Short mmCIF file of C-alpha atoms in Angstrom, two decimals:
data_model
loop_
_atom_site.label_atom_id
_atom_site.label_comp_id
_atom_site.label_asym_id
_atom_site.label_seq_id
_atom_site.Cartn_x
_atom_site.Cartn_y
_atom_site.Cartn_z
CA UNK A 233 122.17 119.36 38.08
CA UNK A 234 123.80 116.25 38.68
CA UNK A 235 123.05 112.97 37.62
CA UNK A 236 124.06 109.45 40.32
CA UNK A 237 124.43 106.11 38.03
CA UNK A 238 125.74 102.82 38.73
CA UNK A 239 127.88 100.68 36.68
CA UNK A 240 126.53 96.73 36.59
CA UNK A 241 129.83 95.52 36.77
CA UNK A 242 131.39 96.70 39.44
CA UNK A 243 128.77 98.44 40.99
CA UNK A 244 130.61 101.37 41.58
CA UNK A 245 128.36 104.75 41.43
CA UNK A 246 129.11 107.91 40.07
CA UNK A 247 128.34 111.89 39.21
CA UNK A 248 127.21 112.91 35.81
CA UNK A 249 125.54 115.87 34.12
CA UNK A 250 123.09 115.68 31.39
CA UNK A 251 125.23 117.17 28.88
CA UNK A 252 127.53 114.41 29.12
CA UNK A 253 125.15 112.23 28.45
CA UNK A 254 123.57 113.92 25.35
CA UNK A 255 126.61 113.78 23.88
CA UNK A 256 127.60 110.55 23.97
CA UNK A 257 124.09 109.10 23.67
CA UNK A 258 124.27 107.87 27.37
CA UNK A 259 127.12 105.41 26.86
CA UNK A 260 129.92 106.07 29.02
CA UNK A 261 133.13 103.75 30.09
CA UNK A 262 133.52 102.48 34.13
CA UNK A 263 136.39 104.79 35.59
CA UNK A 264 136.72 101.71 37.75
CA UNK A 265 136.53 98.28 35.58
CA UNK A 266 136.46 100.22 32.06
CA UNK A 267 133.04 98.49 31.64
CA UNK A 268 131.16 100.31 28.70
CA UNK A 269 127.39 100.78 29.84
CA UNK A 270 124.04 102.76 28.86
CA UNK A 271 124.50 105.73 32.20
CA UNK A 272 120.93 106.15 31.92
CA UNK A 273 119.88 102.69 32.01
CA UNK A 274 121.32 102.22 35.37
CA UNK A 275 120.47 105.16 37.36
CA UNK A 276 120.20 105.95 40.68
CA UNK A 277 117.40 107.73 42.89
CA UNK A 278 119.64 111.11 44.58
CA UNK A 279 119.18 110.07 48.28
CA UNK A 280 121.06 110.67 51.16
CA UNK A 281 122.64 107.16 51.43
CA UNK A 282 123.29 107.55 47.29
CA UNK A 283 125.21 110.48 47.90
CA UNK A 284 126.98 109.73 50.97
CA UNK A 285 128.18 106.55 49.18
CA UNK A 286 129.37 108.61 46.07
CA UNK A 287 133.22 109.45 46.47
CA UNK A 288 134.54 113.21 46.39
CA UNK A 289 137.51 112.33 44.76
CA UNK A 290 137.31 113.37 41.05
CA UNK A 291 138.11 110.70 38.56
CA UNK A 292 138.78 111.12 34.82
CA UNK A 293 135.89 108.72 32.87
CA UNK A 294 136.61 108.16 29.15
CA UNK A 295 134.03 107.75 26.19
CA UNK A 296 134.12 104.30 24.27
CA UNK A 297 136.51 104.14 22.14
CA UNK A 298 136.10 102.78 18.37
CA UNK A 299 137.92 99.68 19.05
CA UNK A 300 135.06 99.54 22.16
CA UNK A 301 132.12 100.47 19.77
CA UNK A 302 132.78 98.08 17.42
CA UNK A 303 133.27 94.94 19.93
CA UNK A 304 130.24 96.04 21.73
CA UNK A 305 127.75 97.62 18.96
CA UNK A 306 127.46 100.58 20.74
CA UNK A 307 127.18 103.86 19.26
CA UNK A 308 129.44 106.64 20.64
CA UNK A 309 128.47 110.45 19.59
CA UNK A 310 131.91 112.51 19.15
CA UNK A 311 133.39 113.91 23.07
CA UNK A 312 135.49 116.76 23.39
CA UNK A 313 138.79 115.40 25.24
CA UNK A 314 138.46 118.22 27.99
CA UNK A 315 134.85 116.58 28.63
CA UNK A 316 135.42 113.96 31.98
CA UNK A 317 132.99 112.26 34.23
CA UNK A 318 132.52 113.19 38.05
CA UNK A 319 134.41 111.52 41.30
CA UNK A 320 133.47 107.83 41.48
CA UNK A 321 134.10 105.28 44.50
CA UNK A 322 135.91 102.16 44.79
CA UNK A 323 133.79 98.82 45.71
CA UNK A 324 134.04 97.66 49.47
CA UNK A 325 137.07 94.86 48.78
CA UNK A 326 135.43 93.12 51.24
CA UNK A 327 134.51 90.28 48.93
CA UNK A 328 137.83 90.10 47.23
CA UNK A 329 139.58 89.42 50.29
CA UNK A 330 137.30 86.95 51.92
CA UNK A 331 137.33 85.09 48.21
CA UNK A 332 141.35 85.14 48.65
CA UNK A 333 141.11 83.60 52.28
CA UNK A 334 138.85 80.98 51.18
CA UNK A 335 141.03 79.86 48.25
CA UNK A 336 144.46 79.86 50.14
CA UNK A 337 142.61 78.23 53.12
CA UNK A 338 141.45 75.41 50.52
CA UNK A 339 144.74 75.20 48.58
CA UNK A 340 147.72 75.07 51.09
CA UNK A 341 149.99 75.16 48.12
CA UNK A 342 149.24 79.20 47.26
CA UNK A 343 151.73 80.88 48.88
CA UNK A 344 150.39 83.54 51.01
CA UNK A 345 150.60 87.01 50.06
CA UNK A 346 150.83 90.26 52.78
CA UNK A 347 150.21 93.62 51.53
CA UNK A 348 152.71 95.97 53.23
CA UNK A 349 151.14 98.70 51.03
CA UNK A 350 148.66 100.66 52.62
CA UNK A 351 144.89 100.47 50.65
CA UNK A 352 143.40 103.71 48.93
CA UNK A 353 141.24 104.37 51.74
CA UNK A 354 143.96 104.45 54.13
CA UNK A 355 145.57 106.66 51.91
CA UNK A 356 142.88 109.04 51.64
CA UNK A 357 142.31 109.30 55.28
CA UNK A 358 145.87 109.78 56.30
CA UNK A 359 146.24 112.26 53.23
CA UNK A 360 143.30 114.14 54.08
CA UNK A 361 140.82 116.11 51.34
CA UNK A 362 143.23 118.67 49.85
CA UNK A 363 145.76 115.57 48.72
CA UNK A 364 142.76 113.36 47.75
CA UNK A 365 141.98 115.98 45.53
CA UNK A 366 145.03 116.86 44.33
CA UNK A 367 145.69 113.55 42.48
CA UNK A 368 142.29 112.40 41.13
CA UNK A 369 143.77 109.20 39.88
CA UNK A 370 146.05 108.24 42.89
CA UNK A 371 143.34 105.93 44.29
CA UNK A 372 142.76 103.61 40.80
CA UNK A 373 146.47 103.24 40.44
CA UNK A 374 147.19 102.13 43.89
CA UNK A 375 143.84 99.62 43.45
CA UNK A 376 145.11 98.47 40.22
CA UNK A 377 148.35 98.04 41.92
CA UNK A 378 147.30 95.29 44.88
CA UNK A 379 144.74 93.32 42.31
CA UNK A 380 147.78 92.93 39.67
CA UNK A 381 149.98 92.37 41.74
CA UNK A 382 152.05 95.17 39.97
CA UNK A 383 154.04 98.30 41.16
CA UNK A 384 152.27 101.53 41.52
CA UNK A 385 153.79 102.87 38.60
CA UNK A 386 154.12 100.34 35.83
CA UNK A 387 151.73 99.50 33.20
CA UNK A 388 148.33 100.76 35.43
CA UNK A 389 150.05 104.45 35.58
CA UNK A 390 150.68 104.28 32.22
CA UNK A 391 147.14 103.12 31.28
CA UNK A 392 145.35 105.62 33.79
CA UNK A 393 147.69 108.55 32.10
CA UNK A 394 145.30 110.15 30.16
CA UNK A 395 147.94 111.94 28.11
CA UNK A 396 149.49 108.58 27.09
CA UNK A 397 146.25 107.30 25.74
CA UNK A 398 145.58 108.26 21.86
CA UNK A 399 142.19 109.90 21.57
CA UNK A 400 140.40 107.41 19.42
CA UNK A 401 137.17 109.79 18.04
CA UNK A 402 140.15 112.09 16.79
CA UNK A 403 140.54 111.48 13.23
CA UNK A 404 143.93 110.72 11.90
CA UNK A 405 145.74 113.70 9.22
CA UNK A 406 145.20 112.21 6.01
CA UNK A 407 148.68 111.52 3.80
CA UNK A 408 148.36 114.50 0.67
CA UNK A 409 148.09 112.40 -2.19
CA UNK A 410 150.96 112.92 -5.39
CA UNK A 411 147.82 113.59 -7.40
CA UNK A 412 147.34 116.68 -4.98
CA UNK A 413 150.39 118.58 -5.71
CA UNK A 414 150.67 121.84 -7.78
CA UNK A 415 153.15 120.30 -9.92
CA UNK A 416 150.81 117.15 -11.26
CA UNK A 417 147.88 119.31 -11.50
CA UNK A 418 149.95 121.65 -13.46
CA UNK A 419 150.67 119.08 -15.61
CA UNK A 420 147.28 117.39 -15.86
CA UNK A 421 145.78 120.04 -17.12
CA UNK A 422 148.34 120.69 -19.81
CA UNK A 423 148.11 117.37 -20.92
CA UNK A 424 144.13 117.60 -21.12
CA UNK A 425 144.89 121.01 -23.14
CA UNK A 426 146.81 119.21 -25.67
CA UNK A 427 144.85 116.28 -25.94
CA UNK A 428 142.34 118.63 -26.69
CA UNK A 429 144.13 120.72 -29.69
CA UNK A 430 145.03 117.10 -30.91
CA UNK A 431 141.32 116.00 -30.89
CA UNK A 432 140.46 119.48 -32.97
CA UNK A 433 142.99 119.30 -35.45
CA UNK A 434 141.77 115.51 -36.26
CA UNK A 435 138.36 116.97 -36.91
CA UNK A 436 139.74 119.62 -39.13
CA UNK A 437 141.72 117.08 -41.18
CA UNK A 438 138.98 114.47 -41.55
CA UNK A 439 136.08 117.24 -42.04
CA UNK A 440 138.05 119.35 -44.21
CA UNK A 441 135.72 119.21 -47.57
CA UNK A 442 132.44 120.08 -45.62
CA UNK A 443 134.55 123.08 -43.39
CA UNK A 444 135.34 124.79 -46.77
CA UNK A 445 132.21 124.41 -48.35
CA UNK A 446 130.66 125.82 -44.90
CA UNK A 447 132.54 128.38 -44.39
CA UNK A 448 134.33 129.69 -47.77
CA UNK A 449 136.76 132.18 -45.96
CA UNK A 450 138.53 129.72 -43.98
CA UNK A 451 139.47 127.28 -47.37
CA UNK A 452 142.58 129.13 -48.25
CA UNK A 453 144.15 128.27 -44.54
CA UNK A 454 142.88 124.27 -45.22
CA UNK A 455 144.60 124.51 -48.79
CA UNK A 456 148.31 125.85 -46.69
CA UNK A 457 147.43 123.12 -44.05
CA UNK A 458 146.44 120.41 -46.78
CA UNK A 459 149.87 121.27 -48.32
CA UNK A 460 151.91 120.71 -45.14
CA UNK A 461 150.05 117.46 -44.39
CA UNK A 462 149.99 116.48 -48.53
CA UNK A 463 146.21 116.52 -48.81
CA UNK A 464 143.37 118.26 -50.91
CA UNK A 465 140.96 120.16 -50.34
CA UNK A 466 137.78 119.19 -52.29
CA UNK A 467 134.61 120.48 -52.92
CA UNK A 468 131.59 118.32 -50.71
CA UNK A 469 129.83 115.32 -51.79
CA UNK A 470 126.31 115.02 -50.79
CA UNK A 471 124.23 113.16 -52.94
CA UNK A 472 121.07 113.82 -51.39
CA UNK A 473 120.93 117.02 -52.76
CA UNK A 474 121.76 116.39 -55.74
CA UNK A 475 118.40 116.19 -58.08
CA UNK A 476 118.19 115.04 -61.40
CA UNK A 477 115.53 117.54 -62.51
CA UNK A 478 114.39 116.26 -66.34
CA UNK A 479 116.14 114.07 -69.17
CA UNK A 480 115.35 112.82 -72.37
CA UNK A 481 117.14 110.26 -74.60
CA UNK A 482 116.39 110.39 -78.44
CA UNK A 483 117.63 108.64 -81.24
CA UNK A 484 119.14 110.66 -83.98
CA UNK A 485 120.16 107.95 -86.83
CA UNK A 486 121.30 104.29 -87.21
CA UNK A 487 123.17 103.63 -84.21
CA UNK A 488 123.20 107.55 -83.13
CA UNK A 489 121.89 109.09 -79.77
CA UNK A 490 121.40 112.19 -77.73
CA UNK A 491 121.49 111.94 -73.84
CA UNK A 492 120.30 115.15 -72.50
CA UNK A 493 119.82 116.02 -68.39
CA UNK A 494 119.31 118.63 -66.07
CA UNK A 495 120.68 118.85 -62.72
CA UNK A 496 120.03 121.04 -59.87
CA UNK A 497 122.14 121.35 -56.44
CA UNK A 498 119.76 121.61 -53.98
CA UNK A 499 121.40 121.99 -50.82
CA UNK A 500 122.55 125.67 -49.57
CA UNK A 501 126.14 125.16 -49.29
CA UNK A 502 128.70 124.21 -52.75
CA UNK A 503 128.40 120.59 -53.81
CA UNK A 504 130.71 118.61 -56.36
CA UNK A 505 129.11 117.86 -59.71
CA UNK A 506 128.26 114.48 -59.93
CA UNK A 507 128.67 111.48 -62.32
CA UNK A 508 126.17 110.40 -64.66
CA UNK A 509 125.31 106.74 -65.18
CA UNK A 510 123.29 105.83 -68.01
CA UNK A 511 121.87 102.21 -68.71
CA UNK A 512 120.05 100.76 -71.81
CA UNK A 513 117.09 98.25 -71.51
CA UNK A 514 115.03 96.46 -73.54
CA UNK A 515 111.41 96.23 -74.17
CA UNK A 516 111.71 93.37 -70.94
CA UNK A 517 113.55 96.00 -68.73
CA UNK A 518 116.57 93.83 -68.79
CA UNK A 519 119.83 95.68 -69.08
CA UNK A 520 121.64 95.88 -72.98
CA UNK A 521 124.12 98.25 -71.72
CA UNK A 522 125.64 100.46 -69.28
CA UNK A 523 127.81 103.85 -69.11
CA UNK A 524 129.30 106.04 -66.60
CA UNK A 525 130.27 109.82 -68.06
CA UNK A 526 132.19 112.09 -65.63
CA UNK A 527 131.25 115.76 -65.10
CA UNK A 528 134.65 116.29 -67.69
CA UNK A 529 133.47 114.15 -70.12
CA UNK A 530 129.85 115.40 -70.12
CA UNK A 531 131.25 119.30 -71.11
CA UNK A 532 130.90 120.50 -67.05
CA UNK A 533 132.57 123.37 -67.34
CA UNK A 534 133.76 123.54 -63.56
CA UNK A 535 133.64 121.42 -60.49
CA UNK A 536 131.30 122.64 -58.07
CA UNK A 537 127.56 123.37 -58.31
CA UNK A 538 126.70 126.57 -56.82
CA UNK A 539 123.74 126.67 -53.95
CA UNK A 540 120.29 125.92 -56.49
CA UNK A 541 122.30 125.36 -59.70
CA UNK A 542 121.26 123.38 -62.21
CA UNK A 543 123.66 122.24 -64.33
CA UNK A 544 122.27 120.96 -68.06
CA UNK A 545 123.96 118.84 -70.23
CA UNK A 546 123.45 117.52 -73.82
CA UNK A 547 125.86 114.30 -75.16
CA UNK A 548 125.72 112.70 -78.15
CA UNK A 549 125.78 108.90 -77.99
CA UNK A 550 126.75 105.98 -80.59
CA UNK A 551 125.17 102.47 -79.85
CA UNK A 552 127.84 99.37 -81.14
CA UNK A 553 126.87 96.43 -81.04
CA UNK A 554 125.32 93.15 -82.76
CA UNK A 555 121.92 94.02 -82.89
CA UNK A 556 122.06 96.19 -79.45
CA UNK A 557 120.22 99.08 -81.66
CA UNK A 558 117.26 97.33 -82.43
CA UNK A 559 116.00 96.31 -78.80
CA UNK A 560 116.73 99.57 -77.25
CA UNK A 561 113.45 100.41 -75.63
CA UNK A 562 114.17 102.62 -72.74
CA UNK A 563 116.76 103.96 -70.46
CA UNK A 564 117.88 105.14 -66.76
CA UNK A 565 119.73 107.79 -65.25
CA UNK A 566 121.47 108.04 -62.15
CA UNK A 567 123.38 111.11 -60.39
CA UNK A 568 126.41 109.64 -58.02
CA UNK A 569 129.91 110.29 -56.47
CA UNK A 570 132.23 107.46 -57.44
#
């Protein structure tokens, strides 16, 4: 079923089908003036003066482009390039040429113009309806021709060509990126893989202690790997586990006195024994003196508290001091890492 619109610029009708106009949303370009215009806004009732006036002569009729779209605000839906419009007519140049006589009747000083070359219609009479048919686009170049003033095949051939126009809803091939190639991605992800082994081997070197406390079988390959880097391998600090359990501080003789302690490892992993501060106060809590005594020093007889250990220690003490004796009245222990 065909469709009979008209465009409102040059009033030139024309044959369509629906399904050119559902895909372009009903916007299609003038064959004629190139005017872009809604098809279905400006139809036309199928009568038999409509279709008389309707030219056989097939005509190719473009989509807007997106130059066209984006002067106008129109929006064009995607058309296949095989897709073209249906014959359209030229306007009776009746008006044209009465306009021209008026203005070089008015204005002696136009020089008057003949056209030796015969007009489309003339040419599709004389022709007849097989070589009107066989070139669809003879009658817009030879039109374009007499209004420009122009040869028949200059600029207007090349513009009606519609193999030398670029098909604008065809998107361009997009220039492969560097970042694309086999060889950077090759080399990406080698650099991400030893970023990575970088990033592990800090963690072993910083988390070392708690590593070999954790997991006991791997602390001979930190010891060889300490060695290479000139580190240790200690055992792990964590004084929140460590528990000072009971402790007692008696006075023996004179200035003598006997610190004893008991303290448990409460965590389940190996711990570091801890120091021991001890600190002498008076009857007013105010500090006489203070002492720190190392694991060594307090008779630990290794370095590392088993998983619920307690380790108990008993140290005998001697007070000096000017009167420090006397005014002992109490005392505080504390479990710490120094």
């Amino acid at each position: 079923m065909s469709l009979i619109t008209r465009c409102p610029a040059c009033e030139t009708m024309f044959k369509i089908v629906p399904d050119q106009l559902r895909v372009s949303d009903g916007w299609v370009r003038c064959g004629q003036c190139d005017e872009i215009f809604d098809a279905s806004a400006n139809m036309v009732q199928e009568t038999p003066g409509a279709t008389a006036a309707v030219a056989g002569t097939a005509a190719h009729w473009a989509l807007a482009s997106a130059g066209d779209r984006a002067e106008t605000g129109m929006k064009v839906a995607p058309l296949e390039a095989s897709e073209t419009m249906s014959a359209r007519v030229l306007p009776t140049p009746q008006p044209l040429t009465s306009g021209l006589a008026a203005t070089t009747a008015e204005d002696p000083s136009i020089p008057q113009r003949v056209h030796d070359e015969p007009t489309a219609a003339a040419l599709a009479s004389e022709a007849g309806p097989s070589e009107a048919l066989s070139d669809p686009s003879g009658r817009r170049r030879t039109d374009r021709g007499l209004e420009g003033g122009e040869a028949p095949g200059g600029e207007a051939r090349r513009r009606t060509d519609p193999t030398s126009v670029p098909l604008s809803f065809m998107p361009e091939r997009a220039v492969p990126s560097v970042w694309q190639g086999r060889g950077m991605r090759f080399s990406l992800a080698l650099s991400a893989v030893v970023l990575l082994l970088g990033l592990c081997a800090q963690v072993v070197y910083v988390e070392r202690d708690r590593i070999a406390a954790m997991e006991p079988s791997v602390r001979p390959w930190l010891v060889r790997l300490c060695e290479w880097q000139g580190c240790t391998v200690s055992a792990l600090q964590r004084i929140d586990s460590i528990v000072v359990e009971s402790s007692s501080f008696n006075k023996l003789r004179g200035d003598a006195y006997r610190l004893n302690f008991s303290i448990k490892n409460a965590a389940a992993i190996d711990l570091a024994v801890p120091a021991v501060e001890l600190t002498l106060t008076d009857s007013q809590d105010q500090v006489l003196t203070r002492r720190v005594f190392l694991g060594a020093e307090l008779g630990a007889k290794t370095s590392v508290l088993a998983p619920g250990a307690e380790w108990q220690g008993s140290w005998g003490i001697s007070v000096k001091g000017t009167g420090i004796s006397d005014h002992i009245s109490g005392y505080r222990i504390l479990a710490f890492y120094p």
